[in-house]
Tab-separated table of C-alpha atoms and ligand atoms in Angstrom:
chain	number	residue	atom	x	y	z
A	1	UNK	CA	19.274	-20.939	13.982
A	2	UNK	CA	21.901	-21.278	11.303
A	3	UNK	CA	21.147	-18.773	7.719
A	4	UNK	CA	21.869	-20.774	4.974
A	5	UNK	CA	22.592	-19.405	1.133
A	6	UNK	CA	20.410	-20.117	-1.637
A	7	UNK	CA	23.422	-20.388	-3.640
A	8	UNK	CA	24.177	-22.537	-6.568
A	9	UNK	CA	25.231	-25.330	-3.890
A	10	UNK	CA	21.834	-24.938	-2.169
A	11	UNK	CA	20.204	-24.280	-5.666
A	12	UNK	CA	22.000	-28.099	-7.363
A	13	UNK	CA	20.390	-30.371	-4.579
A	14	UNK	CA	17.124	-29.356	-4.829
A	15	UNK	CA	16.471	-28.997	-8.958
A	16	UNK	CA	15.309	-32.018	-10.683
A	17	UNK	CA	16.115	-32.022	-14.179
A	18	UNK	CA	13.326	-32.103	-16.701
A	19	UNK	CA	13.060	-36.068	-17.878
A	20	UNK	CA	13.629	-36.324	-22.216
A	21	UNK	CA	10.344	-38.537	-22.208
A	22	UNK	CA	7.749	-36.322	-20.180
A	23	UNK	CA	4.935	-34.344	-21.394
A	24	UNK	CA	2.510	-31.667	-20.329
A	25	UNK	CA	1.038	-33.576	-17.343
A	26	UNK	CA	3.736	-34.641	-16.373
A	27	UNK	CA	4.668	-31.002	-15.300
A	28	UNK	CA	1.860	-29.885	-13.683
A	29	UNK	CA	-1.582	-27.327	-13.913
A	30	UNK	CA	-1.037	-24.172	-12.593
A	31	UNK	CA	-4.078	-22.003	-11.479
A	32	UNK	CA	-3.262	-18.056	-11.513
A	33	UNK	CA	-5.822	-15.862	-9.894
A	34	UNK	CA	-4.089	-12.327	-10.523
A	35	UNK	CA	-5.629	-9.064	-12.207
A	36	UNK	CA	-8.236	-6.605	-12.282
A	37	UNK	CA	-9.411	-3.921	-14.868
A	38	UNK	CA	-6.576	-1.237	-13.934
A	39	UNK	CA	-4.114	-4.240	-13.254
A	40	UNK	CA	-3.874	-7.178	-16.243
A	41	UNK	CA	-0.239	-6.307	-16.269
A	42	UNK	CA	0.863	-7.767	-12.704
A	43	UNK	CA	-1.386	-11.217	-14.304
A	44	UNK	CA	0.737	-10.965	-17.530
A	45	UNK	CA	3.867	-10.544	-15.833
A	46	UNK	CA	2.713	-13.607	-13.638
A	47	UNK	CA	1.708	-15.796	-16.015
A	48	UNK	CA	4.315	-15.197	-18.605
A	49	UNK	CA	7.221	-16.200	-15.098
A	50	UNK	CA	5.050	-19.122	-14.537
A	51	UNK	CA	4.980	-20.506	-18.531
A	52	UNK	CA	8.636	-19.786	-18.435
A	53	UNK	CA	9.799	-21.343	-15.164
A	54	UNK	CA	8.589	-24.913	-16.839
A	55	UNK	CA	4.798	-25.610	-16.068
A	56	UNK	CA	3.007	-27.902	-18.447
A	57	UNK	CA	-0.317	-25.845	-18.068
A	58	UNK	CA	-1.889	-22.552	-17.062
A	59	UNK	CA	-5.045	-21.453	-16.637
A	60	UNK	CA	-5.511	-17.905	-15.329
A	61	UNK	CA	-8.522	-16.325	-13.586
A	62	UNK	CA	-9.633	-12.819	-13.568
A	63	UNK	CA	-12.574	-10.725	-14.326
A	64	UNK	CA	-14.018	-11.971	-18.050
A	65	UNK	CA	-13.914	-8.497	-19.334
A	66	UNK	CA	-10.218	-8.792	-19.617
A	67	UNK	CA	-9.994	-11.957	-21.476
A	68	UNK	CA	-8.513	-10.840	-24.752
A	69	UNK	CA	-5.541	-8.704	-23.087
A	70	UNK	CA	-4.572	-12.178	-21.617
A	71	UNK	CA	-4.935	-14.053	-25.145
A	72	UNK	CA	-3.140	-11.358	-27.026
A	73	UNK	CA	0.314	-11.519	-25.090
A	74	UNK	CA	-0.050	-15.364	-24.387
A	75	UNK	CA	-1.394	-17.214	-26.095
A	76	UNK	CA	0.266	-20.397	-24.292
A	77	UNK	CA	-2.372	-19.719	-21.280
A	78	UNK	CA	-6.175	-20.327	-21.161
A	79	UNK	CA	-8.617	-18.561	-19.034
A	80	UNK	CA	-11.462	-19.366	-16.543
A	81	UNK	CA	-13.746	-17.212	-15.182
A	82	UNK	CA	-14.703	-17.050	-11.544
A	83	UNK	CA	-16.707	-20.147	-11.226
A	84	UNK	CA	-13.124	-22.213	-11.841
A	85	UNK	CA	-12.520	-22.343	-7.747
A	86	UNK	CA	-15.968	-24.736	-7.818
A	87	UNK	CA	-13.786	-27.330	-9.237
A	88	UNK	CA	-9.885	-26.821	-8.873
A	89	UNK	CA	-9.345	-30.944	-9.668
A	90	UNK	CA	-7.219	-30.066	-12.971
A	91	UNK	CA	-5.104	-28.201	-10.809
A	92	UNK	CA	-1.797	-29.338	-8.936
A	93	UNK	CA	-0.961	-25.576	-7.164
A	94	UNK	CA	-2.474	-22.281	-6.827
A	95	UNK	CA	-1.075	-18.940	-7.093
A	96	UNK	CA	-3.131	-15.592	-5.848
A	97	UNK	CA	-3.253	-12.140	-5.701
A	98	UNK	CA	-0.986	-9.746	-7.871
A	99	UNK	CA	-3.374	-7.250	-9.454
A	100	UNK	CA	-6.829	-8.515	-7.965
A	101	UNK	CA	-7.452	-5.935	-5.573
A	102	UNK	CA	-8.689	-5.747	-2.242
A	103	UNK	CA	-12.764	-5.381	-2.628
A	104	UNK	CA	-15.586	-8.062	-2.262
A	105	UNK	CA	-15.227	-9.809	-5.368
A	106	UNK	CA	-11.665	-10.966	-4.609
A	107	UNK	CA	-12.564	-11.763	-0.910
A	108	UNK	CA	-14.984	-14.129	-2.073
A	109	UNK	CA	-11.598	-16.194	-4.384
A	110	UNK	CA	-10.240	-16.588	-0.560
A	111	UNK	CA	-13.394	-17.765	0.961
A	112	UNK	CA	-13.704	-20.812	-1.997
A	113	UNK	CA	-9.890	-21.862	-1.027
A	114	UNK	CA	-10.983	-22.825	2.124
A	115	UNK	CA	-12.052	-26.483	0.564
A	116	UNK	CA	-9.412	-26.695	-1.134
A	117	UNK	CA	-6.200	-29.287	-0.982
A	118	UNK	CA	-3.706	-27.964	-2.954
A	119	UNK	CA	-0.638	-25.812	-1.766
A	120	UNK	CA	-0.967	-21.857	-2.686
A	121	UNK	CA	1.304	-18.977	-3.066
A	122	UNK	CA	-0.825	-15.788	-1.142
A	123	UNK	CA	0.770	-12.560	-2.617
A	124	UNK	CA	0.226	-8.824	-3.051
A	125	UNK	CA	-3.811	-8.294	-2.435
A	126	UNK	CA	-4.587	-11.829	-1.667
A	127	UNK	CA	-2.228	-10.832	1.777
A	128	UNK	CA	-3.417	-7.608	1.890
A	129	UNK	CA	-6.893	-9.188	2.289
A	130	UNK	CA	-5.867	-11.706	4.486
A	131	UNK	CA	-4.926	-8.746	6.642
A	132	UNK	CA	-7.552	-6.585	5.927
A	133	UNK	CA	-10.514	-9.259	6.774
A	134	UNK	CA	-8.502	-10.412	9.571
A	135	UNK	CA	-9.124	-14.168	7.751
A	136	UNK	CA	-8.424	-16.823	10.689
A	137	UNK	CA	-5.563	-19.080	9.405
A	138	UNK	CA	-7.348	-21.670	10.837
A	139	UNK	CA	-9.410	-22.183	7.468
A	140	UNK	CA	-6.311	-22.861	5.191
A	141	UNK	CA	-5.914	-26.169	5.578
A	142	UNK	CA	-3.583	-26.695	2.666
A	143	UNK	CA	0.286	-26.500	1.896
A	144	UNK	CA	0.449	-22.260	1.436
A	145	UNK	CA	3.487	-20.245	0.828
A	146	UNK	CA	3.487	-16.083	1.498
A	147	UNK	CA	5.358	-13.580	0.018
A	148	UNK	CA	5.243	-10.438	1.387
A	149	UNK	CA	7.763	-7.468	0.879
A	150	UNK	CA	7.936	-5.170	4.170
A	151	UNK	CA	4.994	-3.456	4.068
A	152	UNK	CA	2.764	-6.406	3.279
A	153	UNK	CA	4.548	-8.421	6.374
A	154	UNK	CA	3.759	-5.467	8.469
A	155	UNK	CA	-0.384	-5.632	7.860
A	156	UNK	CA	0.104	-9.440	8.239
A	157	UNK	CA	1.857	-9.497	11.362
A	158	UNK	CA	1.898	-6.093	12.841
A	159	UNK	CA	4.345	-3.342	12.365
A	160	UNK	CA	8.357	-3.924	13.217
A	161	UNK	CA	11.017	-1.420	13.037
A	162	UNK	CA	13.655	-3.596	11.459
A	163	UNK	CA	14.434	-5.985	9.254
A	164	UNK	CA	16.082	-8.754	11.768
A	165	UNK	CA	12.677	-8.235	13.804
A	166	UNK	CA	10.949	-8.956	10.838
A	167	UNK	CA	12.748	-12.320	10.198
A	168	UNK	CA	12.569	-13.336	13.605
A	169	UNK	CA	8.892	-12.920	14.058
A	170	UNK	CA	8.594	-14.978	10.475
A	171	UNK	CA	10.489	-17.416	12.018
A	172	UNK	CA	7.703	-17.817	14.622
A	173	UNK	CA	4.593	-17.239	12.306
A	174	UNK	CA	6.100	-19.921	9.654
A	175	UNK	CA	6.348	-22.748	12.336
A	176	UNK	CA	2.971	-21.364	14.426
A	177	UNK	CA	1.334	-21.638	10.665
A	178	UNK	CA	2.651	-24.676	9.112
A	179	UNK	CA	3.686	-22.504	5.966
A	180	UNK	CA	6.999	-21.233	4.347
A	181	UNK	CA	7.510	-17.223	4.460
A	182	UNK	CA	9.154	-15.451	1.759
A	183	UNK	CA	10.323	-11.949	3.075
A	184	UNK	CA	11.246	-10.242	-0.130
A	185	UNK	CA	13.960	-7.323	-0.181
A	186	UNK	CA	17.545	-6.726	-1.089
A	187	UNK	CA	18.474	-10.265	0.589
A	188	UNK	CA	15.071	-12.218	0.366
A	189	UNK	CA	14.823	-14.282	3.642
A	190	UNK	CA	13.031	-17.884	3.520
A	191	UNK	CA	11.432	-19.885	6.691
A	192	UNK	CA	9.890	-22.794	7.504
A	193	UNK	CA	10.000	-22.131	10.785
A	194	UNK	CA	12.695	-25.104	11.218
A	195	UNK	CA	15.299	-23.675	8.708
A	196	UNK	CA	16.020	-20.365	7.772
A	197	UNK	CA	18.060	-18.587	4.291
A	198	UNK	CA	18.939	-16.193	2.464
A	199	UNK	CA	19.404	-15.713	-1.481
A	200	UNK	CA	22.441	-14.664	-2.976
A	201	UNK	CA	21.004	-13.464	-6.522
A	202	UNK	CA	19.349	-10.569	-7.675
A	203	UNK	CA	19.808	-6.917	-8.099
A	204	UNK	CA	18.247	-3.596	-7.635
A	205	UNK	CA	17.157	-3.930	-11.274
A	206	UNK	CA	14.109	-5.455	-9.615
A	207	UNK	CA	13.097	-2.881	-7.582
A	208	UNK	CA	10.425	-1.986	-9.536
A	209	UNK	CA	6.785	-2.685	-10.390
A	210	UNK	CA	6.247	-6.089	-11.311
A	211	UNK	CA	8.957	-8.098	-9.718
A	212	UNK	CA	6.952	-9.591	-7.176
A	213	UNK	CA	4.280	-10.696	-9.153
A	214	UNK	CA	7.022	-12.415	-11.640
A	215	UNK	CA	8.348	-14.304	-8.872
A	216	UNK	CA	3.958	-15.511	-7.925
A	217	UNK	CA	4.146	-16.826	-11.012
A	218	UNK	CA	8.124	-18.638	-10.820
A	219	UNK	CA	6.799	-20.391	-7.643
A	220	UNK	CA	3.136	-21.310	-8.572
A	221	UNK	CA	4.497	-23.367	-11.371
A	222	UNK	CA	7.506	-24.803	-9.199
A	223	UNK	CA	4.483	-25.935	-6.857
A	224	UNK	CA	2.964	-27.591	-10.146
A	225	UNK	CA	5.742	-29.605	-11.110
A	226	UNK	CA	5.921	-31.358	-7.573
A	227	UNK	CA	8.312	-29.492	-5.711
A	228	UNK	CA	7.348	-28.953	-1.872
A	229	UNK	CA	6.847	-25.502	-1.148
A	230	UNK	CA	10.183	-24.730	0.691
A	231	UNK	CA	11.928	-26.034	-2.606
A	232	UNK	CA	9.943	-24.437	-4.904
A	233	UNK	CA	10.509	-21.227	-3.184
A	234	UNK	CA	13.956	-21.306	-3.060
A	235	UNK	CA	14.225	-22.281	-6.491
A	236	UNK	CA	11.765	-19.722	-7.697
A	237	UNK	CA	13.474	-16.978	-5.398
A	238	UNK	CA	17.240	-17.965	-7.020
A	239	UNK	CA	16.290	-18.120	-10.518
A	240	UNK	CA	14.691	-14.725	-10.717
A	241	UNK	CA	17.549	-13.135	-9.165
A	242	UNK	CA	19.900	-15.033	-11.517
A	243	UNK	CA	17.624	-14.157	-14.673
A	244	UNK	CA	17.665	-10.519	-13.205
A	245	UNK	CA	21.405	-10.553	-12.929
A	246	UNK	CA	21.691	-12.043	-16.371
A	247	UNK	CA	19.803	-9.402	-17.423
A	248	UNK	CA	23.000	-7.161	-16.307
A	249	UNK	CA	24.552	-8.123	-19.226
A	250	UNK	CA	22.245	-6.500	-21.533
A	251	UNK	CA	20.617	-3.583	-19.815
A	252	UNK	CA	21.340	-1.379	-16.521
A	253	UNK	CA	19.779	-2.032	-12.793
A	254	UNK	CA	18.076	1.464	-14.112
A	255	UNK	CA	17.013	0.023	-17.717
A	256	UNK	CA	15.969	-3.326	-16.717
A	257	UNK	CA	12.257	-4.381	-17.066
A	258	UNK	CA	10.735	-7.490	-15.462
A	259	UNK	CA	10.072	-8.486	-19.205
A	260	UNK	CA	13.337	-8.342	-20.041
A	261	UNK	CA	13.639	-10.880	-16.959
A	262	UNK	CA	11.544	-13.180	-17.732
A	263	UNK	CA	12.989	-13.617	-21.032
A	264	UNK	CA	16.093	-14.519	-19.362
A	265	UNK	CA	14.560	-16.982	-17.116
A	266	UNK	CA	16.042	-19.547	-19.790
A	267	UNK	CA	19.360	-18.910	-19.417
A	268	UNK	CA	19.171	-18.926	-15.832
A	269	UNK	CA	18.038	-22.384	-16.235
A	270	UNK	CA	20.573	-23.012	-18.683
A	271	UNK	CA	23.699	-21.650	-16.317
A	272	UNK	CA	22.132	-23.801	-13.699
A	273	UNK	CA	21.795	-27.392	-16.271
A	274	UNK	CA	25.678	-25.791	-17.093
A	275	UNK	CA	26.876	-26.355	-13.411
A	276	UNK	CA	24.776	-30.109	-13.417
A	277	UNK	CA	26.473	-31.725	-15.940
B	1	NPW	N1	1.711	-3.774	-13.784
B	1	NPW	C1	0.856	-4.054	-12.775
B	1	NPW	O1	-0.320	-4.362	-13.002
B	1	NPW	C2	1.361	-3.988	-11.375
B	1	NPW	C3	0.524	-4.357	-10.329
B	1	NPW	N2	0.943	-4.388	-9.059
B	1	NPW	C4	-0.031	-4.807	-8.056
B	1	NPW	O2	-0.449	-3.664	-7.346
B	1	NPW	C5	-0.927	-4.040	-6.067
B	1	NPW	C6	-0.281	-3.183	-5.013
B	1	NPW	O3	1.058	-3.639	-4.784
B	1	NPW	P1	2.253	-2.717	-4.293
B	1	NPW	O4	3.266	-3.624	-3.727
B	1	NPW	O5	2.679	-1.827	-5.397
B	1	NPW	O6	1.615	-1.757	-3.178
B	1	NPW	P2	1.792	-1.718	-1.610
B	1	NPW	O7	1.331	-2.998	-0.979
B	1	NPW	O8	1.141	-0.480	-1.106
B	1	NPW	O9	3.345	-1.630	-1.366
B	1	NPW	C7	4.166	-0.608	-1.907
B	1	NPW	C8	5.049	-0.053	-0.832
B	1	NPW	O10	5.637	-1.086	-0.039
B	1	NPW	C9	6.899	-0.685	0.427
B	1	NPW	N3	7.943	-1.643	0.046
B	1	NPW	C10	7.955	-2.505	-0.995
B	1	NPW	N4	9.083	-3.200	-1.038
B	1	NPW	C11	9.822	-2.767	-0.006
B	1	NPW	C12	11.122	-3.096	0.458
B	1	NPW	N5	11.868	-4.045	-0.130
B	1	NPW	N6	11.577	-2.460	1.551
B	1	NPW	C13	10.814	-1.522	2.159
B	1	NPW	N7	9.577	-1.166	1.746
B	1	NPW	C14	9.103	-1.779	0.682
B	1	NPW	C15	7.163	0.673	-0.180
B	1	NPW	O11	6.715	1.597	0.777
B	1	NPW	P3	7.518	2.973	1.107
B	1	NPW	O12	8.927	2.567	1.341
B	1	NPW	O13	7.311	3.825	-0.086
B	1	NPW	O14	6.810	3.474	2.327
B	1	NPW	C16	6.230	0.676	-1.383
B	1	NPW	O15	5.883	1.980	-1.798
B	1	NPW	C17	-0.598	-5.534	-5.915
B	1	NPW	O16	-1.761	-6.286	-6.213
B	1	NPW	C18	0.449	-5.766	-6.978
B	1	NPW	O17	0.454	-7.112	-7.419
B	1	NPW	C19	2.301	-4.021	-8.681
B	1	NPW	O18	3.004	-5.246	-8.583
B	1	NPW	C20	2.944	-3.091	-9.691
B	1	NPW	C21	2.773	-3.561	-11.118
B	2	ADP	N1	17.396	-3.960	-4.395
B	2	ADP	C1	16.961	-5.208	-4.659
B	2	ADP	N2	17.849	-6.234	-4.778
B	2	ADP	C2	17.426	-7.470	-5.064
B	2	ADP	N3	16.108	-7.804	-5.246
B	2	ADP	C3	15.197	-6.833	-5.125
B	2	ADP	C4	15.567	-5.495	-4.831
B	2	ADP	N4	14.423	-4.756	-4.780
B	2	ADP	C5	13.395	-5.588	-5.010
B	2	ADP	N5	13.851	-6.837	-5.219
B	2	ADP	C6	13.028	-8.029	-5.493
B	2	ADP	O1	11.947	-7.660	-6.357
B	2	ADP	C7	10.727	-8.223	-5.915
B	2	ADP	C8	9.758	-7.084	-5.541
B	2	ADP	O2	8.535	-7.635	-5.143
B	2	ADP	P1	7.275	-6.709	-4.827
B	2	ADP	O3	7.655	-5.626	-3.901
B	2	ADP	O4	6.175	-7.610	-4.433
B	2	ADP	O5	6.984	-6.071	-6.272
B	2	ADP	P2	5.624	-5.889	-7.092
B	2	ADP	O6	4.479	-6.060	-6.132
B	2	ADP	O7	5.707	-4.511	-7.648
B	2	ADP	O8	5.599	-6.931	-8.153
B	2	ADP	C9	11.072	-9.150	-4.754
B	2	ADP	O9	11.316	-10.449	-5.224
B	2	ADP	C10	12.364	-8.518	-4.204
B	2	ADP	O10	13.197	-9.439	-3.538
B	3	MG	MG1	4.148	-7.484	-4.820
């Protein structure tokens, strides 16, 4: 099976730029289910990706004790307690998992997808649950996306002792699934089963806490705005490489927060509308 790059190439066929006349519905509800009491950051990080990678709403769920660390670094989002999954028609994608931890009380936010229609991003606990509660796949009848690094493949799918294993057995999970895997690293590999690729951005700036559950929240709101979930990964995967290597320019791979990265998420999408024109 051929590798393609997710290069600026790959990156210029699949963006859609934004239309001058649209407005907030026109790009999309995004539902974020991310953070617990010891973890609001990984849902701050998340949400603040998703708000920045062009959704026209979020909402984000968590446990209600939280609520005002959400509303005092943005604003822009609302919250919903847990009851939110008994009605998810707002919503046009679902993202779920950084920060919620693996106990009852976040098992139960998996259980309630199993109604639902719209496609998902499963990351961080919400896979470490999957694997954990041995969830049969069977009951997610819906568009999903996964995005585990290593480790998190290994509980999914057992444990493999390198990384062309690793892509080869998400190869065959993708296609057996009906979903597209995201195997994050150094050179984050993207299947669908049918195609496979590779990314070209990013930097080791982003090996540390909190880049994952930026990137949740990149390709949660690409899924809002309409883009399938093999596009909206590979844009969300590029464009938080290229804000991280943007970054570069200000700060070291050592200095660099994911903050500082999803500030620069702009002129990521501004180099990209650059190379459109
Ligand atoms: N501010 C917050 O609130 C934050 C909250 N967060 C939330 O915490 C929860 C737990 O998530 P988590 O990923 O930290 O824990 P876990 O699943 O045990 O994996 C860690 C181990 O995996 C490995 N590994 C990772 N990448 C690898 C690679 N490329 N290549 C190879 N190995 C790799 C590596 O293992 P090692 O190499 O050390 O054996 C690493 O030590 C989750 O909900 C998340 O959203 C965090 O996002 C942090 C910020
Ligand atoms: N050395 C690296 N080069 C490029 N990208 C990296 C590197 N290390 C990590 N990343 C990226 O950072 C993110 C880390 O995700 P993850 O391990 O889930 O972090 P967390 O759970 O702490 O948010 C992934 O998108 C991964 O591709
Ligand atoms: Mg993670």
């Amino acid at each position: 099976m051929e590798l393609l790059k997710i290069d600026l190439n790959c990156i210029k066929n699949t963006y859609k730029k934004r239309p001058c006349d649209s407005n907030k519905g026109t790009h999309g509800h995004a539902l974020l289910i991310a953070g617990s009491s010891n973890k609001m950051g990984a849902a701050i990080i998340a949400s603040k990706a998703c708000l920045r990678s062009g959704v026209g709403l979020l909402t984000v769920a968590f446990y209600p004790e939280n609520k005002s660390v959400l509303f005092n670094s943005i604003p822009e989002a609302m919250y919903a307690n847990s009851c939110v999954m008994n009605d998810l028609s707002p919503y046009q994608a679902i993202g779920i998992g950084p920060g919620i931890g693996v106990d009852e009380i976040s098992l139960q936010y998996i259980y309630q997808l199993y109604e639902n229609k719209l496609p998902v991003v499963f990351d961080a606990d919400a896979l470490n649950l999957i694997a954990n509660y041995k969830i049969d796949w069977n009951n997610f009848n819906f568009p999903f996306v996964l995005t585990p690094h290593p480790k998190e493949f290994d509980r999914l799918f057992g444990e493999h002792d390198s990384e062309s294993e690793r892509r080869s057995i998400a190869i065959q999970k993708a296609a057996a699934l009906n979903c597209v895997i995201v195997l994050k690293g150094h050179k984050t590999f993207i299947t669908d089963g049918i195609h496979t690729f590779e990314n070209t951005t990013g930097n080791s700036g982003l090996a540390k806490g909190g880049s994952g559950d930026a990137l949740t929240g990149m390709i949660t709101s690409f899924l809002a705005q309409g883009y399938t979930t093999l596009e909206a990964t590979k844009l969300g995967v590029y464009l938080h490489g290229l804000a991280a290597d943007i970054t570069l320019e200000t700060q070291s791979e050592e200095s660099m927060l994911i903050t500082d990265v999803i500030e620069n998420i702009g002129l990521a999408f501004k180099h990209l509308n650059s190379k459109i024109q």
